[in-house]
Coordinates of C-alpha atoms in Angstrom, one line a residue:
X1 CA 1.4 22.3 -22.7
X2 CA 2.4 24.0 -19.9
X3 CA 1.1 22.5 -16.5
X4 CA 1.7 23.7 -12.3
X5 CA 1.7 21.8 -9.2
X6 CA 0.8 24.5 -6.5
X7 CA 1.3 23.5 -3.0
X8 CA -0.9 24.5 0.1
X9 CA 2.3 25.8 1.5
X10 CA 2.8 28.2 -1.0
X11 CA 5.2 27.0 -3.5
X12 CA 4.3 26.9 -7.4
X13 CA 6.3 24.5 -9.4
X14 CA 5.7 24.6 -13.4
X15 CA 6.3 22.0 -15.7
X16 CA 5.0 20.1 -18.9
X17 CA 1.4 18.4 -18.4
X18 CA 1.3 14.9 -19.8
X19 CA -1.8 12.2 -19.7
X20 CA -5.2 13.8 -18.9
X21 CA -4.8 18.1 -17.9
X22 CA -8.0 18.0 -15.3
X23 CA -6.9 19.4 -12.6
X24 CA -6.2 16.9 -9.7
X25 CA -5.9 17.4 -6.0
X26 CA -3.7 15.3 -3.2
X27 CA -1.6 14.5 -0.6
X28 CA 2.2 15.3 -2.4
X29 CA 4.2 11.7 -1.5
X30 CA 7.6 11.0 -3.0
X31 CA 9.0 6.9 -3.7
X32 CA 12.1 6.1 -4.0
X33 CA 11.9 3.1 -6.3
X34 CA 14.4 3.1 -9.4
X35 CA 12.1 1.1 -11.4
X36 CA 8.2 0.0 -10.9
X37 CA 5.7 3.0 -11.3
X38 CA 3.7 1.2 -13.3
X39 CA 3.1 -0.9 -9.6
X40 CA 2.7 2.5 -8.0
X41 CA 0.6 3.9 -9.8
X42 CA -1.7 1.2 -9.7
X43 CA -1.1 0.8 -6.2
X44 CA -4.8 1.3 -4.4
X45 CA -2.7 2.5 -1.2
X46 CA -1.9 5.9 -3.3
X47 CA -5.1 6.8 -3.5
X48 CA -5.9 10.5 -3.4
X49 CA -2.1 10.5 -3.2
X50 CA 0.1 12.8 -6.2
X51 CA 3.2 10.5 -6.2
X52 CA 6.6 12.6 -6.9
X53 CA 9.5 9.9 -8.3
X54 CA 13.0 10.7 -7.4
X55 CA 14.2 8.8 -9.7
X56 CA 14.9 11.7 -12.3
X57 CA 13.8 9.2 -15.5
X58 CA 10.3 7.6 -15.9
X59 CA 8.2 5.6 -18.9
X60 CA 11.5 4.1 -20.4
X61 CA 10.5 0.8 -20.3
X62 CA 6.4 1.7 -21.2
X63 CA 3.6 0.2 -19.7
X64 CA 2.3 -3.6 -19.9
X65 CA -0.7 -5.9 -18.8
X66 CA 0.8 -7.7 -16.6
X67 CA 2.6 -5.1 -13.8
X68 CA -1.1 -3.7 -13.0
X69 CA -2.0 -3.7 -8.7
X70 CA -6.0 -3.4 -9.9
X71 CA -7.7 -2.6 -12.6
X72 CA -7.0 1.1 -12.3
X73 CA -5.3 3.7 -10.5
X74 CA -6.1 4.9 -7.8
X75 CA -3.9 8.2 -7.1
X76 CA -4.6 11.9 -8.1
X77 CA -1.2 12.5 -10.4
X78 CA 2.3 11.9 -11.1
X79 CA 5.5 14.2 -11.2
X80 CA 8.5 13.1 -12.8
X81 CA 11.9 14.7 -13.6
X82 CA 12.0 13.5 -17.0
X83 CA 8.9 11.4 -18.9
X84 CA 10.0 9.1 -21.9
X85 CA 7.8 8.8 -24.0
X86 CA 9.2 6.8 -26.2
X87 CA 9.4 3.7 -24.1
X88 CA 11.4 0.4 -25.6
X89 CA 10.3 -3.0 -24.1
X90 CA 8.8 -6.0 -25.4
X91 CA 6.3 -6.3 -23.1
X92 CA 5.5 -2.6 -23.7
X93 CA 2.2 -2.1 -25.0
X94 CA 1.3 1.7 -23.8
X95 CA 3.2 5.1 -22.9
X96 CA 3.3 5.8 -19.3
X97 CA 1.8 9.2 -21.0
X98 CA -0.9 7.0 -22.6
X99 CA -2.3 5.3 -19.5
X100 CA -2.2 8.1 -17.6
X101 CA -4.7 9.8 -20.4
X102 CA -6.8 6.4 -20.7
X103 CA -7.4 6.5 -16.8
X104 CA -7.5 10.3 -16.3
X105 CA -4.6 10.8 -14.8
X106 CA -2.2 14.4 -14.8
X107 CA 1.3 13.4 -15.5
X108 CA 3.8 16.7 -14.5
X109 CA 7.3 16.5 -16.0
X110 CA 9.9 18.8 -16.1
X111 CA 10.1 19.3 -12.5
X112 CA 12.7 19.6 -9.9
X113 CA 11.6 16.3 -8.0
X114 CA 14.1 16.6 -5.1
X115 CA 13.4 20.5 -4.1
X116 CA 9.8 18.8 -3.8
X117 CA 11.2 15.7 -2.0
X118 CA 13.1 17.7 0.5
X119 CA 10.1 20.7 0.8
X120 CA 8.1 16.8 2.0
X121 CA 11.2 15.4 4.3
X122 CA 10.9 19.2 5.8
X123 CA 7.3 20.0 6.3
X124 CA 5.9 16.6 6.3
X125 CA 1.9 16.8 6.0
X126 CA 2.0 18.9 2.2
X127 CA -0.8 18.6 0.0
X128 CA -0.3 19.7 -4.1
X129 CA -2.9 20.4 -7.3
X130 CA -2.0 19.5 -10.5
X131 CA -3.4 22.0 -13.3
X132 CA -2.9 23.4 -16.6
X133 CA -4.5 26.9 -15.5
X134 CA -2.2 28.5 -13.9
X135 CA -5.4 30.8 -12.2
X136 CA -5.9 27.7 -10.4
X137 CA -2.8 27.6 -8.5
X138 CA -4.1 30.4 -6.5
X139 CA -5.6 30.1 -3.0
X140 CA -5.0 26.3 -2.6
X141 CA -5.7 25.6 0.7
X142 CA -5.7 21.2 0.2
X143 CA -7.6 18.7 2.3
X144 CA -6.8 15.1 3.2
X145 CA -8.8 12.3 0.9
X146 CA -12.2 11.1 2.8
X147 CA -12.2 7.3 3.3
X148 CA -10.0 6.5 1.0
X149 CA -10.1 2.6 2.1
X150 CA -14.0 2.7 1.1
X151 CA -13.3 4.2 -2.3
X152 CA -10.6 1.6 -3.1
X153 CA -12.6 -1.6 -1.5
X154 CA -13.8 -4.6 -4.0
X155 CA -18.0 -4.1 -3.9
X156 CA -18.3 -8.1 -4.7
X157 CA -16.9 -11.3 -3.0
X158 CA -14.3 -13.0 -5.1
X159 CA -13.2 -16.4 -5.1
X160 CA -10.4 -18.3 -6.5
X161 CA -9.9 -21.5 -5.9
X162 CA -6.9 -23.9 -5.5
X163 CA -5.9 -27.0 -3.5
X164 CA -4.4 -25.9 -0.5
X165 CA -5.5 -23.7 2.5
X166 CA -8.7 -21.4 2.1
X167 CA -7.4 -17.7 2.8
X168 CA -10.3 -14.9 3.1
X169 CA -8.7 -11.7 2.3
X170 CA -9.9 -9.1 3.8
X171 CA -9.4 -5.7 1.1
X172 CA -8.7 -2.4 2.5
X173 CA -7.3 -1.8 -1.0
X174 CA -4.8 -5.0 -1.7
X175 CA -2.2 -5.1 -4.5
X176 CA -3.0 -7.9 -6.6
X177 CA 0.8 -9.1 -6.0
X178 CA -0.6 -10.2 -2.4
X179 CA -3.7 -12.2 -4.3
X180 CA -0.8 -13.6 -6.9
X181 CA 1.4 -14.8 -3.9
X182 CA -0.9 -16.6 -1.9
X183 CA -2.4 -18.0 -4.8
X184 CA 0.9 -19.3 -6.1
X185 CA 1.4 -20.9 -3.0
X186 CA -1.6 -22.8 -3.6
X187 CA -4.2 -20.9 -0.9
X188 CA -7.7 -20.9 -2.0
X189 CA -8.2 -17.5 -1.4
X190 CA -11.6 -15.3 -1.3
X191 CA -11.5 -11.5 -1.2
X192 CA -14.3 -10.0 0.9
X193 CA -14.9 -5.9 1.5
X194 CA -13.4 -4.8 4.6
X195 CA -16.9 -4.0 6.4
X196 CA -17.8 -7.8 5.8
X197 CA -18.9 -9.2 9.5
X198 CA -17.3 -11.9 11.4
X199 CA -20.6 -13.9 11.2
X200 CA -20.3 -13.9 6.8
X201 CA -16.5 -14.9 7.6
X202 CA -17.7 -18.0 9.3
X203 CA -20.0 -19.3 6.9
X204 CA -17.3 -19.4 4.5
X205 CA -15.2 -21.6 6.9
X206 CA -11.7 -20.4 5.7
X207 CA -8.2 -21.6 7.7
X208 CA -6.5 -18.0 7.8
X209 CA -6.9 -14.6 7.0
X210 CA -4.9 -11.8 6.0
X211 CA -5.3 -8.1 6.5
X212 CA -4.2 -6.4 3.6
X213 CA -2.2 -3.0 2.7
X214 CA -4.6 0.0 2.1
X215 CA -4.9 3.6 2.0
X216 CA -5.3 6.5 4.4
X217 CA -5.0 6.6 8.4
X218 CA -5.6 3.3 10.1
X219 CA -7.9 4.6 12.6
X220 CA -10.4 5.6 10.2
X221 CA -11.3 2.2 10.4
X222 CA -11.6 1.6 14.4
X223 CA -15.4 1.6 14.0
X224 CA -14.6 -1.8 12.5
X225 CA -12.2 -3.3 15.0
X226 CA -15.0 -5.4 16.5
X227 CA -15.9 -7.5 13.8
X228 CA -11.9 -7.1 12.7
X229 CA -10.9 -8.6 16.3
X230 CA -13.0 -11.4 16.2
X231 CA -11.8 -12.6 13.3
X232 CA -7.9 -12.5 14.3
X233 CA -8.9 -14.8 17.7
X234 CA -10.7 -17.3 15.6
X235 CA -8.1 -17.8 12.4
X236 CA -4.3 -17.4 12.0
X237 CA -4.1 -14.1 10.6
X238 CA -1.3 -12.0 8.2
X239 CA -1.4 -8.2 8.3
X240 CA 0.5 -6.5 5.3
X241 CA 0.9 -2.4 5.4
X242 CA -2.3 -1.4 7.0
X243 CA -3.4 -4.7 7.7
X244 CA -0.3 -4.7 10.1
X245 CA -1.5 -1.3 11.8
X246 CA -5.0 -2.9 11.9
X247 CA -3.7 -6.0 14.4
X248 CA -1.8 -3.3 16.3
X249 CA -4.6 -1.6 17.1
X250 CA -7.1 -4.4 17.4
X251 CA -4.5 -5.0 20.8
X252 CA -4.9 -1.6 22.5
X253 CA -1.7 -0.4 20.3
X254 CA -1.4 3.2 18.7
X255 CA -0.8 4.7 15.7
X256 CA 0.8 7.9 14.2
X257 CA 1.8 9.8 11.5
X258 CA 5.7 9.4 9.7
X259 CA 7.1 12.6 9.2
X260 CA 7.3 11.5 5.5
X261 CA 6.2 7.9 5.3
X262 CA 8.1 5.3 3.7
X263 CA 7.6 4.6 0.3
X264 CA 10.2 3.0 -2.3
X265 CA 11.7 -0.4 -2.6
X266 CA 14.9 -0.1 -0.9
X267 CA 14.4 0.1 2.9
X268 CA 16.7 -2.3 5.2
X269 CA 14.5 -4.2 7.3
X270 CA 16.1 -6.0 10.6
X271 CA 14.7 -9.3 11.7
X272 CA 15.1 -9.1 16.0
X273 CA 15.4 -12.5 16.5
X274 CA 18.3 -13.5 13.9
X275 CA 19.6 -10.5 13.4
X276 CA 19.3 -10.5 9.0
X277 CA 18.7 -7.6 7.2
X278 CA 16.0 -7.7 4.5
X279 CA 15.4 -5.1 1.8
X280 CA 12.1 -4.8 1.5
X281 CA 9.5 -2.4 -0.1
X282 CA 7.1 -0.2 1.7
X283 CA 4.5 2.0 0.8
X284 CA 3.0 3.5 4.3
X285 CA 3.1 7.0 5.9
X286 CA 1.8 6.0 9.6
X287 CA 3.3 3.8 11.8
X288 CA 2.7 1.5 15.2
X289 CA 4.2 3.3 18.7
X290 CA 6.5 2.0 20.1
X291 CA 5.1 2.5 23.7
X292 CA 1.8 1.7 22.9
X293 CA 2.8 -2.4 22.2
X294 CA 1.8 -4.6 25.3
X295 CA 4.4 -6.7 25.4
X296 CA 3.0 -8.7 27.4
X297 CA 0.7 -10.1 24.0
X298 CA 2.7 -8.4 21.6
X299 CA 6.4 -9.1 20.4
X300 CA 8.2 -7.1 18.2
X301 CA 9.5 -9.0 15.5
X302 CA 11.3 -6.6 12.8
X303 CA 12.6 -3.0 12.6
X304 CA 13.5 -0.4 10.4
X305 CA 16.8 -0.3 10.2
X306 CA 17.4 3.5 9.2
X307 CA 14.7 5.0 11.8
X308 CA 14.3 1.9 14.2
X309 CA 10.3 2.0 13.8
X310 CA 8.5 -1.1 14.2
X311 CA 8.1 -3.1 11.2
X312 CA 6.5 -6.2 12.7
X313 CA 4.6 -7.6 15.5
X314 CA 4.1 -11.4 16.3
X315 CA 0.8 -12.4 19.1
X316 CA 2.7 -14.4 21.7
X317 CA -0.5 -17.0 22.2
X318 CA -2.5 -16.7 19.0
X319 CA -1.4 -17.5 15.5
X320 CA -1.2 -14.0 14.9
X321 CA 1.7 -11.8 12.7
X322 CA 2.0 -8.7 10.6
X323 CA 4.6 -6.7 8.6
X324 CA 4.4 -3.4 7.7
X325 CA 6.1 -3.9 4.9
X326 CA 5.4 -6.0 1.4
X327 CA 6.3 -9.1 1.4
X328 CA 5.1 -9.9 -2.4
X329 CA 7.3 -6.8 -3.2
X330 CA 6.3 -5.6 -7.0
X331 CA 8.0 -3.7 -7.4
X332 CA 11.1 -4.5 -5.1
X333 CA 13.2 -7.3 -3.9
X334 CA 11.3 -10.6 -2.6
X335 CA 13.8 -11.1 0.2
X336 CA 10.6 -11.6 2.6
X337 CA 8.3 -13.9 0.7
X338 CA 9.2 -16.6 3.1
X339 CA 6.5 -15.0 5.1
X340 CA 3.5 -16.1 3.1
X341 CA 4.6 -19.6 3.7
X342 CA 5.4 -19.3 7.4
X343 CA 1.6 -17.8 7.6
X344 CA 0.4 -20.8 5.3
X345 CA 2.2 -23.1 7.7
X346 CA 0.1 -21.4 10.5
X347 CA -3.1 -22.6 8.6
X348 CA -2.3 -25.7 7.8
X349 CA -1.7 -26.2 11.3
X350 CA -4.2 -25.1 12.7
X351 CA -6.6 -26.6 10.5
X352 CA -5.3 -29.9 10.9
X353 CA -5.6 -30.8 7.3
X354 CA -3.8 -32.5 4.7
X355 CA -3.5 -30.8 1.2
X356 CA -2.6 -32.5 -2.4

């Protein structure tokens, strides 16, 4: 069946319309990742998002149970080059075509993914609808997603316990990688909703906290930052993505919008105080000011290598450190997991306990 993504800016692209056909509305993003959509699209920072892969071939490999982010996706649509539907892997149990059609999801294939990647790169802010009717491409005029971070949010406290450390994760929209990592590192780790208060935090006596990755504009949330910042001066504290922009603000720092974001899972990260380069992935399209950082709390600890934006801030008296990118990777290289255990080091510290 034939299917369109018509752009707010006026171009109409048409293709063939795989998984569900209702029309869908978003932001048009492109990644850069040669393998992991099945990561993407799960991802709950796409949400309201249509995700364009430059990678020209997707669904080779199929879809499994174990590459899910959360339970289900959280994006408006996909457009691919080429969609295999056909995919050959043993852990393969669905189509890319048949998830996208068991969560409602528009797949568009057949399209020329880097005339939409550069029509992004130049205009920056474009939003796109998906549809099989091609009336419906008329008129678009395209809207950003309203609070995305609430939609994407757990309702329920979770808990899973372990030995070590307790860690509250605070969700703005995590990946479950970020739950896997710290839980694999032994954390006892509880996952509260971001509008939880710092009193509630308290009571359930954790040693650190992390701010996870998340959706949407960071200052959406600054009628939070109250509750947020008194957390961050009572525990060590990780910021991932969003939770990164989050601890920036918290300290008087500013936010704005990347001409295109970053999102893929090839981006040279450099490390200020050795020097290394890390490839790391990144799924974010704001990004901390440079000459908003007081530097007189605040140290800059990484930078993006191709555009020298800040990629990670350190607190130079409190137990305090984020990265804008992911350090748990899926999908992407793990050159940065050493972070989770220099943050669980920070707890244990801190708390002044001994862990079997």
């Amino acid at each position: 069946m034939k299917g369109y993504l018509a752009l707010h800016t006026g171009e109409i692209f048409e293709g063939e319309i795989f998984g569900d056909i209702r029309t869908m509305e978003g932001e048009v993003v492109f990644n850069t990742g040669m393998t992991g959509y099945q990561e993407v699209m799960t991802d709950p920072s796409y949400c309201g998002q249509i995700v364009t892969f430059t990678y020209p071939l997707l669904g080779n490999y199929g879809t499994n149970p174990l590459d899910k982010e959360s339970r289900r996706p959280a994006l408006s649509g996909i457009v691919v080059g080429d969609l295999c539907c056909n995919p050959s892997h043993y852990l393969s149990i669905q189509s890319l075509d048949e998830m996208a059609k068991e969560f409602g999801l528009p797949v568009l294939s057949g399209i020329d993914t880097r005339a939409i990647t550069r029509l992004v790169r130049d205009r920056g802010e474009v939003y796109g609808r998906i549809t099989a009717n091609l009336e419906e491409t008329k008129g678009f005029i395209g809207k950003p997603t309203i609070h995305p971070v609430d939609q994407v949010s757990t309702r329920e406290r979770q808990f899973y316990p372990r030995n070590g450390p307790h860690v509250v994760l605070v969700d703005f929209g995590y990946k479950a990688s970020i739950l896997t990592s710290l839980l694999e590192s032994g954390c006892s780790v509880t996952v509260v909703h971001y509008q939880t208060r710092f009193q509630e935090i308290e009571q359930i006596h954790p040693d650190g906290i992390v701010f996870s990755n998340g959706p949407g504009n960071p200052k959406d949330l600054l009628p939070y930052m109250t509750q947020l910042k008194k957390m961050v001066e009572a525990y060590p504290t990780l910021g991932i993505c969003l939770g990164h922009q989050v601890i920036a603000l918290i300290f008087g720092g500013n936010t704005e919008r990347l001409p295109y974001g970053h999102r893929g899972s090839n981006h040279p990260v450099k490390e200020l105080t050795t020097g290394k380069v890390y490839i790391t992935s990144q799924n974010h399209g704001y990004v901390v000011t440079d000459d908003s950082v007081d530097r007189g709390s605040l140290m800059v600890t990484y930078r993006n290598v191709n555009d020298g934006s800040i990629e990670g801030l350190k607190h130079r008296f409190l137990p305090i450190m984020s990265v804008q990118f992911h350090p748990e990777a899926h999908p992407g290289p793990n050159d940065t997991a050493h972070i989770f255990s220099q943050f669980i080091q920070q707890c244990l510290h801190i708390g002044e306990k001994s862990y079997a």
